[in-house]
Amino acid sequence: RGLPMISVDTKKKELVGNFKNSGVAWSKQAIAVNDHDFRSQGLGLAVPYGIYDIQANRGSVIVGESHDTPQFAVSSIEKWWRYDGSRRYNKANELLILADCGGSNGYRCRAWKHELQRFSNQQRINITVSHYPPGASKWNPIEHRLFSEISKNWAGRPLDSFETIRNYIRTTSTTTGLEVKAYIDPKQYEKGVTISVEQMSQLNIRKHDTLPNWNYTIRPL
């Protein structure tokens, strides 16, 4: 089936609770929600990290309950690989990731590359990452093929629990055959994890000739 190619990004964080959600939804009667969006009155903040399989038109979203960190981002990709990717591409020894330039999967983020090395070592696969230039994230396929469809599906509905969020994500579909899986990740990820220069020097990473800061391949050690 060729080289597995995925587009990744973190969707907008959502305040979980009985709060207004923008959009229009048809119902027999209006749904009463809180008149203010105080975070203290919510159940937490949902962090949806998405993985979109471009060739298969399949999406996976890991809904985190903690922080949007590089560890969470790579852990989400690992879950996709374990539950879906390695089964669909069972002969693949390479993976291509398309990602934005910033955030938890940014090109400057040492922890992102350090975690990818760990993932590469465990699965024995080569991981190539290509980052979109700053300001070009709207061309990232996950934005208009997955995230926008999820937003349409839950428009006008209060996201009153993590389970509700998961259910709306997993019931998202399109006329072109999009299917989406969703999982909740309750693990608490620590913010501000630093990776030393020495640790970075131990990575088996090769920068490409074209735009080397944005294009690189990590191979197993």
Short mmCIF file of C-alpha atoms in Angstrom, two decimals:
data_model
loop_
_atom_site.label_atom_id
_atom_site.label_comp_id
_atom_site.label_asym_id
_atom_site.label_seq_id
_atom_site.Cartn_x
_atom_site.Cartn_y
_atom_site.Cartn_z
CA ARG A 1 0.00 0.00 0.00
CA GLY A 2 2.98 2.28 -0.27
CA LEU A 3 4.54 4.59 2.28
CA PRO A 4 2.19 5.46 5.18
CA MET A 5 1.73 9.23 5.17
CA ILE A 6 -0.03 11.03 8.01
CA SER A 7 -0.89 14.62 8.75
CA VAL A 8 -0.85 15.59 12.44
CA ASP A 9 -1.85 18.57 14.57
CA THR A 10 -3.57 19.58 17.80
CA LYS A 11 -7.15 20.77 17.33
CA LYS A 12 -8.39 23.75 19.35
CA LYS A 13 -8.61 22.92 23.05
CA GLU A 14 -12.18 22.63 24.31
CA LEU A 15 -13.55 23.54 27.75
CA VAL A 16 -15.50 20.52 28.97
CA GLY A 17 -18.78 21.25 30.70
CA ASN A 18 -22.30 22.53 30.15
CA PHE A 19 -21.15 25.54 28.14
CA LYS A 20 -22.29 27.18 24.91
CA ASN A 21 -20.76 25.72 21.76
CA SER A 22 -20.93 27.94 18.70
CA GLY A 23 -22.98 26.79 15.76
CA VAL A 24 -26.53 25.75 14.89
CA ALA A 25 -28.19 22.43 15.74
CA TRP A 26 -31.77 21.30 15.17
CA SER A 27 -33.67 20.08 18.24
CA LYS A 28 -37.23 20.11 19.58
CA GLN A 29 -36.27 22.42 22.40
CA ALA A 30 -33.31 24.58 23.29
CA ILE A 31 -30.53 23.10 25.41
CA ALA A 32 -29.94 25.10 28.58
CA VAL A 33 -26.29 25.89 29.22
CA ASN A 34 -24.33 28.01 31.71
CA ASP A 35 -24.40 31.72 30.95
CA HIS A 36 -20.64 32.09 31.57
CA ASP A 37 -17.70 29.96 30.49
CA PHE A 38 -15.80 29.87 33.75
CA ARG A 39 -13.08 27.24 33.61
CA SER A 40 -13.52 26.60 37.34
CA GLN A 41 -17.04 25.34 36.61
CA GLY A 42 -15.88 22.88 33.95
CA LEU A 43 -14.68 19.30 34.13
CA GLY A 44 -11.35 20.11 32.53
CA LEU A 45 -9.79 21.06 29.23
CA ALA A 46 -9.87 18.59 26.35
CA VAL A 47 -6.77 18.47 24.14
CA PRO A 48 -7.66 16.70 20.86
CA TYR A 49 -4.55 15.54 18.98
CA GLY A 50 -5.35 14.33 15.50
CA ILE A 51 -3.71 11.91 13.09
CA TYR A 52 -5.08 11.86 9.55
CA ASP A 53 -4.10 8.98 7.25
CA ILE A 54 -4.08 10.75 3.89
CA GLN A 55 -4.09 7.66 1.65
CA ALA A 56 -6.82 5.80 3.54
CA ASN A 57 -8.98 8.86 4.39
CA ARG A 58 -9.06 7.73 8.02
CA GLY A 59 -8.69 9.84 11.12
CA SER A 60 -7.74 9.10 14.71
CA VAL A 61 -8.09 11.62 17.52
CA ILE A 62 -6.59 11.18 20.97
CA VAL A 63 -8.43 13.35 23.50
CA GLY A 64 -5.99 14.27 26.23
CA GLU A 65 -6.98 15.44 29.71
CA SER A 66 -3.62 17.01 30.53
CA HIS A 67 -1.25 19.27 28.55
CA ASP A 68 -0.35 19.52 24.88
CA THR A 69 3.27 18.41 25.15
CA PRO A 70 5.65 16.69 22.69
CA GLN A 71 5.36 13.54 24.82
CA PHE A 72 1.57 13.63 24.38
CA ALA A 73 1.90 14.27 20.63
CA VAL A 74 4.22 11.32 20.00
CA SER A 75 2.23 9.10 22.35
CA SER A 76 -0.85 9.87 20.25
CA ILE A 77 0.98 8.91 17.05
CA GLU A 78 2.11 5.69 18.75
CA LYS A 79 -1.50 4.86 19.61
CA TRP A 80 -2.52 5.40 16.00
CA TRP A 81 0.33 3.16 14.84
CA ARG A 82 -0.54 0.43 17.35
CA TYR A 83 -4.31 0.38 16.73
CA ASP A 84 -4.48 1.24 13.05
CA GLY A 85 -1.30 2.11 11.15
CA SER A 86 0.72 -1.06 11.74
CA ARG A 87 -2.27 -3.18 10.73
CA ARG A 88 -3.01 -1.27 7.54
CA TYR A 89 0.66 -0.96 6.58
CA ASN A 90 1.96 -4.20 8.04
CA LYS A 91 4.98 -4.33 5.71
CA ALA A 92 6.04 -0.72 6.12
CA ASN A 93 9.37 0.17 7.66
CA GLU A 94 9.00 3.91 7.04
CA LEU A 95 6.55 6.60 8.09
CA LEU A 96 6.10 10.11 6.69
CA ILE A 97 4.68 12.76 9.03
CA LEU A 98 3.40 16.15 7.84
CA ALA A 99 3.29 18.66 10.69
CA ASP A 100 3.03 22.37 11.37
CA CYS A 101 6.09 24.39 12.30
CA GLY A 102 5.10 25.16 15.89
CA GLY A 103 3.31 23.72 18.89
CA SER A 104 4.00 20.36 20.47
CA ASN A 105 5.25 19.00 17.12
CA GLY A 106 7.26 22.06 16.12
CA TYR A 107 10.56 21.85 14.23
CA ARG A 108 12.47 23.66 16.99
CA CYS A 109 11.17 21.39 19.75
CA ARG A 110 13.91 19.09 21.03
CA ALA A 111 11.51 16.94 23.04
CA TRP A 112 9.49 16.21 19.87
CA LYS A 113 12.53 14.81 18.08
CA HIS A 114 13.71 12.99 21.21
CA GLU A 115 10.34 11.25 21.56
CA LEU A 116 10.29 10.36 17.86
CA GLN A 117 13.67 8.69 18.29
CA ARG A 118 12.24 6.59 21.11
CA PHE A 119 9.25 5.67 18.92
CA SER A 120 11.56 4.81 16.01
CA ASN A 121 13.70 2.62 18.25
CA GLN A 122 10.72 0.71 19.63
CA GLN A 123 9.00 0.08 16.30
CA ARG A 124 12.17 -0.23 14.19
CA ILE A 125 10.90 2.16 11.52
CA ASN A 126 12.39 5.20 9.80
CA ILE A 127 10.42 8.37 10.50
CA THR A 128 10.59 11.28 8.07
CA VAL A 129 9.07 14.58 9.16
CA SER A 130 8.22 17.47 6.84
CA HIS A 131 7.10 20.70 8.51
CA TYR A 132 4.90 23.30 6.83
CA PRO A 133 6.48 26.78 6.81
CA PRO A 134 5.14 29.38 9.26
CA GLY A 135 1.78 30.71 8.12
CA ALA A 136 1.12 27.74 5.85
CA SER A 137 -0.76 25.48 8.28
CA LYS A 138 -4.02 25.95 6.38
CA TRP A 139 -2.57 23.64 3.70
CA ASN A 140 -2.13 20.88 6.27
CA PRO A 141 -4.66 18.22 5.10
CA ILE A 142 -5.83 17.47 8.64
CA GLU A 143 -7.31 20.95 8.99
CA HIS A 144 -9.85 20.77 6.16
CA ARG A 145 -10.30 16.99 5.86
CA LEU A 146 -10.71 16.07 9.53
CA PHE A 147 -10.85 18.94 12.03
CA SER A 148 -13.37 21.02 10.09
CA GLU A 149 -15.70 18.02 9.78
CA ILE A 150 -15.51 17.34 13.53
CA SER A 151 -16.38 20.97 14.25
CA LYS A 152 -19.42 20.69 11.96
CA ASN A 153 -20.55 17.50 13.67
CA TRP A 154 -20.65 18.96 17.18
CA ALA A 155 -21.67 22.51 16.22
CA GLY A 156 -24.27 23.92 18.58
CA ARG A 157 -23.97 21.03 21.05
CA PRO A 158 -22.55 21.51 24.55
CA LEU A 159 -19.44 19.39 25.10
CA ASP A 160 -20.49 18.40 28.60
CA SER A 161 -18.11 15.47 29.13
CA PHE A 162 -15.00 13.85 27.69
CA GLU A 163 -17.19 10.94 26.63
CA THR A 164 -19.47 13.30 24.71
CA ILE A 165 -16.46 14.74 22.89
CA ARG A 166 -15.24 11.27 21.99
CA ASN A 167 -18.67 10.23 20.71
CA TYR A 168 -19.00 13.29 18.47
CA ILE A 169 -15.53 12.71 17.06
CA ARG A 170 -16.07 9.02 16.33
CA THR A 171 -19.43 9.67 14.61
CA THR A 172 -17.93 12.21 12.22
CA SER A 173 -18.19 11.13 8.58
CA THR A 174 -18.32 12.61 5.08
CA THR A 175 -19.75 11.66 1.70
CA THR A 176 -16.21 10.87 0.55
CA GLY A 177 -15.97 8.02 3.08
CA LEU A 178 -14.12 9.56 6.02
CA GLU A 179 -14.06 7.36 9.13
CA VAL A 180 -12.75 8.51 12.50
CA LYS A 181 -11.66 6.70 15.64
CA ALA A 182 -11.35 8.44 18.99
CA TYR A 183 -9.68 7.57 22.28
CA ILE A 184 -9.39 9.29 25.64
CA ASP A 185 -5.93 9.59 27.17
CA PRO A 186 -6.20 10.30 30.94
CA LYS A 187 -2.43 10.30 31.46
CA GLN A 188 -0.93 13.43 33.02
CA TYR A 189 1.92 14.83 30.91
CA GLU A 190 4.52 17.04 32.51
CA LYS A 191 5.13 20.47 31.00
CA GLY A 192 8.56 21.98 30.49
CA VAL A 193 10.56 18.78 29.98
CA THR A 194 14.00 19.82 28.72
CA ILE A 195 16.31 17.82 26.46
CA SER A 196 20.03 18.55 26.76
CA VAL A 197 22.47 19.15 23.95
CA GLU A 198 24.14 15.86 24.85
CA GLN A 199 20.85 13.97 24.50
CA MET A 200 20.23 15.62 21.13
CA SER A 201 23.68 14.61 19.92
CA GLN A 202 22.73 10.97 20.47
CA LEU A 203 19.80 11.09 18.03
CA ASN A 204 20.14 9.23 14.77
CA ILE A 205 18.78 12.12 12.70
CA ARG A 206 19.66 13.17 9.17
CA LYS A 207 18.63 16.56 7.88
CA HIS A 208 17.61 16.71 4.23
CA ASP A 209 19.39 18.86 1.68
CA THR A 210 16.22 20.84 0.96
CA LEU A 211 15.16 23.07 3.87
CA PRO A 212 17.06 20.94 6.43
CA ASN A 213 15.46 22.54 9.48
CA TRP A 214 12.01 21.55 8.28
CA ASN A 215 12.76 18.18 6.68
CA TYR A 216 14.60 15.36 8.44
CA THR A 217 14.62 11.60 8.91
CA ILE A 218 15.07 9.75 12.20
CA ARG A 219 16.28 6.17 12.06
CA PRO A 220 16.39 3.49 14.78
CA LEU A 221 19.53 3.28 16.87
#
